[in-house]
Tab-separated table of C-alpha atoms in Angstrom:
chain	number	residue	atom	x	y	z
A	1	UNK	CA	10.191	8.182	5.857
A	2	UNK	CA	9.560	11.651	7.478
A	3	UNK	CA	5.732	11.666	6.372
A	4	UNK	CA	5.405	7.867	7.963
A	5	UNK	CA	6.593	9.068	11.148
A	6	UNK	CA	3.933	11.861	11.273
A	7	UNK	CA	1.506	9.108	10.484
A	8	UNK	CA	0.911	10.101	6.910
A	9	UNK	CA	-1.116	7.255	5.072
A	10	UNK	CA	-0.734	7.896	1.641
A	11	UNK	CA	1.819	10.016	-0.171
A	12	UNK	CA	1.519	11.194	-4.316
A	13	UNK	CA	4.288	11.661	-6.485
A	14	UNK	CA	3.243	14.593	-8.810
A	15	UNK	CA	5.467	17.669	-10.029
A	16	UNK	CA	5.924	17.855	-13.817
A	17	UNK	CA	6.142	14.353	-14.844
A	18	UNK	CA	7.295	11.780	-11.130
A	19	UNK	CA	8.259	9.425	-13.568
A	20	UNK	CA	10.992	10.822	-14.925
A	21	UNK	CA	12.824	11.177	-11.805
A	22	UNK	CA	15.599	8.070	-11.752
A	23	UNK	CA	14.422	7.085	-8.589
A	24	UNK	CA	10.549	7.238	-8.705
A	25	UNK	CA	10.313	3.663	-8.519
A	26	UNK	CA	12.287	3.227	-5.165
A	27	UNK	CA	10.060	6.405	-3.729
A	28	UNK	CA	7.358	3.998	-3.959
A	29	UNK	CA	8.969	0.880	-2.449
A	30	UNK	CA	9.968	2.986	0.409
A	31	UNK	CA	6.600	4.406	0.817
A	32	UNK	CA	5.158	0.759	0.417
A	33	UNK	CA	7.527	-0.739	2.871
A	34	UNK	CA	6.091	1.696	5.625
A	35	UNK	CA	2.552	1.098	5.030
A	36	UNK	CA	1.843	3.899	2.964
A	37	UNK	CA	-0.479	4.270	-0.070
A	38	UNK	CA	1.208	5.631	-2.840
A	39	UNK	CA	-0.619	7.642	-6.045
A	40	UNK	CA	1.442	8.307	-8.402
A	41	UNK	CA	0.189	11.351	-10.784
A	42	UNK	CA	1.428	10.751	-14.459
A	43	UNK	CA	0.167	12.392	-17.749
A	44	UNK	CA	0.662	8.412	-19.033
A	45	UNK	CA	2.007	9.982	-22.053
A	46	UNK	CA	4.713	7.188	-21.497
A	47	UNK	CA	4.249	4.619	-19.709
A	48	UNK	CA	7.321	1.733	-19.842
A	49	UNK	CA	6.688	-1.940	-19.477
A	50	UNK	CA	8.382	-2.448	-16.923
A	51	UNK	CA	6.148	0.052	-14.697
A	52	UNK	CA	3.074	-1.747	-15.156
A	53	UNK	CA	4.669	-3.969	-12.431
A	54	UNK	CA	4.944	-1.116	-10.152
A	55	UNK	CA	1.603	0.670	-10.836
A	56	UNK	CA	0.148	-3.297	-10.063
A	57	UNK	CA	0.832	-3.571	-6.415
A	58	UNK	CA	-1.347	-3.274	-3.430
A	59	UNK	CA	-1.391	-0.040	-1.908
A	60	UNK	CA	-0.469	1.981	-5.565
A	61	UNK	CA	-2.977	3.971	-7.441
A	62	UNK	CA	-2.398	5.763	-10.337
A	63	UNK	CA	-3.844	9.860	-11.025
A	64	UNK	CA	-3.714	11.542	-14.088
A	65	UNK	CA	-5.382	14.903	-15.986
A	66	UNK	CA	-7.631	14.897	-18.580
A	67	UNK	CA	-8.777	17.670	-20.869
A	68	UNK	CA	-11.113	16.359	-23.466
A	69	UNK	CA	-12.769	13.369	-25.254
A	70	UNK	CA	-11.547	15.312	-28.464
A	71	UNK	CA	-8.006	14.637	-29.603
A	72	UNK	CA	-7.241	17.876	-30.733
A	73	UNK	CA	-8.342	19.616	-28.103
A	74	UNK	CA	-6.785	17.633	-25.852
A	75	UNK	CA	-3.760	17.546	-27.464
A	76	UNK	CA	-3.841	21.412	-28.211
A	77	UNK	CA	-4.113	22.010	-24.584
A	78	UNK	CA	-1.228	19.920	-23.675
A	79	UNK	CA	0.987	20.929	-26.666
A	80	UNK	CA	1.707	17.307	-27.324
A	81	UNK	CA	0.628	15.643	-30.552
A	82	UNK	CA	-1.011	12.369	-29.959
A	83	UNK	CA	-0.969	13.007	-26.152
A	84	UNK	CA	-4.729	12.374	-25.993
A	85	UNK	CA	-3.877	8.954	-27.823
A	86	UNK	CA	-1.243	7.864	-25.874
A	87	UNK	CA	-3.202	9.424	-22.784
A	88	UNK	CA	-6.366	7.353	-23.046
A	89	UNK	CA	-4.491	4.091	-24.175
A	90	UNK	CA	-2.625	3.793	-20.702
A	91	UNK	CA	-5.808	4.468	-19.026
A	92	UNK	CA	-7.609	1.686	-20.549
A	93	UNK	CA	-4.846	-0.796	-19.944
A	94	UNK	CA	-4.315	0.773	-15.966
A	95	UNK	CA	-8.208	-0.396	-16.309
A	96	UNK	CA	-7.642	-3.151	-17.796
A	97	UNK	CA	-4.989	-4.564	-15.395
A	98	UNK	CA	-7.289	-3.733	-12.369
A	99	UNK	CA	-5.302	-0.597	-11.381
A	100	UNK	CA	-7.101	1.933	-9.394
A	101	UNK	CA	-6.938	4.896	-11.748
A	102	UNK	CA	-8.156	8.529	-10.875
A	103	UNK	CA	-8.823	11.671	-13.607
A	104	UNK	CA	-9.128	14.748	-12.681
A	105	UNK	CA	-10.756	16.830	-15.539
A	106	UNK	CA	-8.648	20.097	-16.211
A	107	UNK	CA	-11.056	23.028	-17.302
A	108	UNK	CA	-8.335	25.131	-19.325
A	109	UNK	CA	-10.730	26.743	-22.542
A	110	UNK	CA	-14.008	28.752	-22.103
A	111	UNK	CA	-15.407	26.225	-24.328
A	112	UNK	CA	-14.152	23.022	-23.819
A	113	UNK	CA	-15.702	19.634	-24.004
A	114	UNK	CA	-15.686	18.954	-20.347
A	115	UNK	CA	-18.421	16.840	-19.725
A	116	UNK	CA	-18.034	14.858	-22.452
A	117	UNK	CA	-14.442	13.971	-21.095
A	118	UNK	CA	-15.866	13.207	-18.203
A	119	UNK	CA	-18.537	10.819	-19.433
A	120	UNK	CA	-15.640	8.991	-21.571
A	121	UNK	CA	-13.752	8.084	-17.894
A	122	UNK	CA	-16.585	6.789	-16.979
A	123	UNK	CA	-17.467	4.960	-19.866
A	124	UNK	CA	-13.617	3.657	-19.669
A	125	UNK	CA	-14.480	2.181	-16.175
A	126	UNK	CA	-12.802	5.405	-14.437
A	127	UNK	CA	-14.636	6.312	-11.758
């Protein structure tokens, strides 16, 4: 409410993981119902069905990181098995669903598959 009165267009839940704060959801309907654009930054490592709804409206975008097109090294760098799985499935279906959907790339290893990270966004249909 503050941030719309300042004239603030577009406001990101980020900090750990947004989504598992109870009241994430009603952050964003707030935001919304002020005009304001809304990105919410998740790791997607879950993603409930009921959000899909959520990440779906006009005015929401969705951010996430990305370390590598490898599994393990993506998972090794997150310290969550099957995180690159999970990771890369909810991208494809925020693509899927039409969902504006940001990645930035996380450089985190001296020798780490960057590029080839990137060019699997892309080929994904993340831009």
């Amino acid at each position: 409410i503050d941030a719309a009165a300042l004239g603030v267009r577009t406001i990101q839940l980020i900090g750990g993981e947004p989504t598992t704060h109870p009241n994430w959801r009603q952050f964003t309907e707030v935001a919304l119902s002020f005009d304001q654009n809304v990105e919410v930054f998740s790791n997607l490592f879950h993603v409930a069905e009921e959000w899909w709804s959520v990440f779906e409206r006009s005015g929401v975008t969705l951010g996430t990181s990305y370390y590598s097109d490898d599994p393990d090294e993506h998972d090794r760098i997150t310290g969550r098995t099957g995180s690159f799985v999970r990771t890369r499935t909810h991208i494809r279906e925020a693509v899927n669903r039409g969902i504006i959907m940001r990645a930035g790339i996380v450089e985190v290893l001296p020798v780490q598959r960057v590029q080839e990270a990137r060019a699997e966004l892309l080929s994904m249909g993340v831009e």
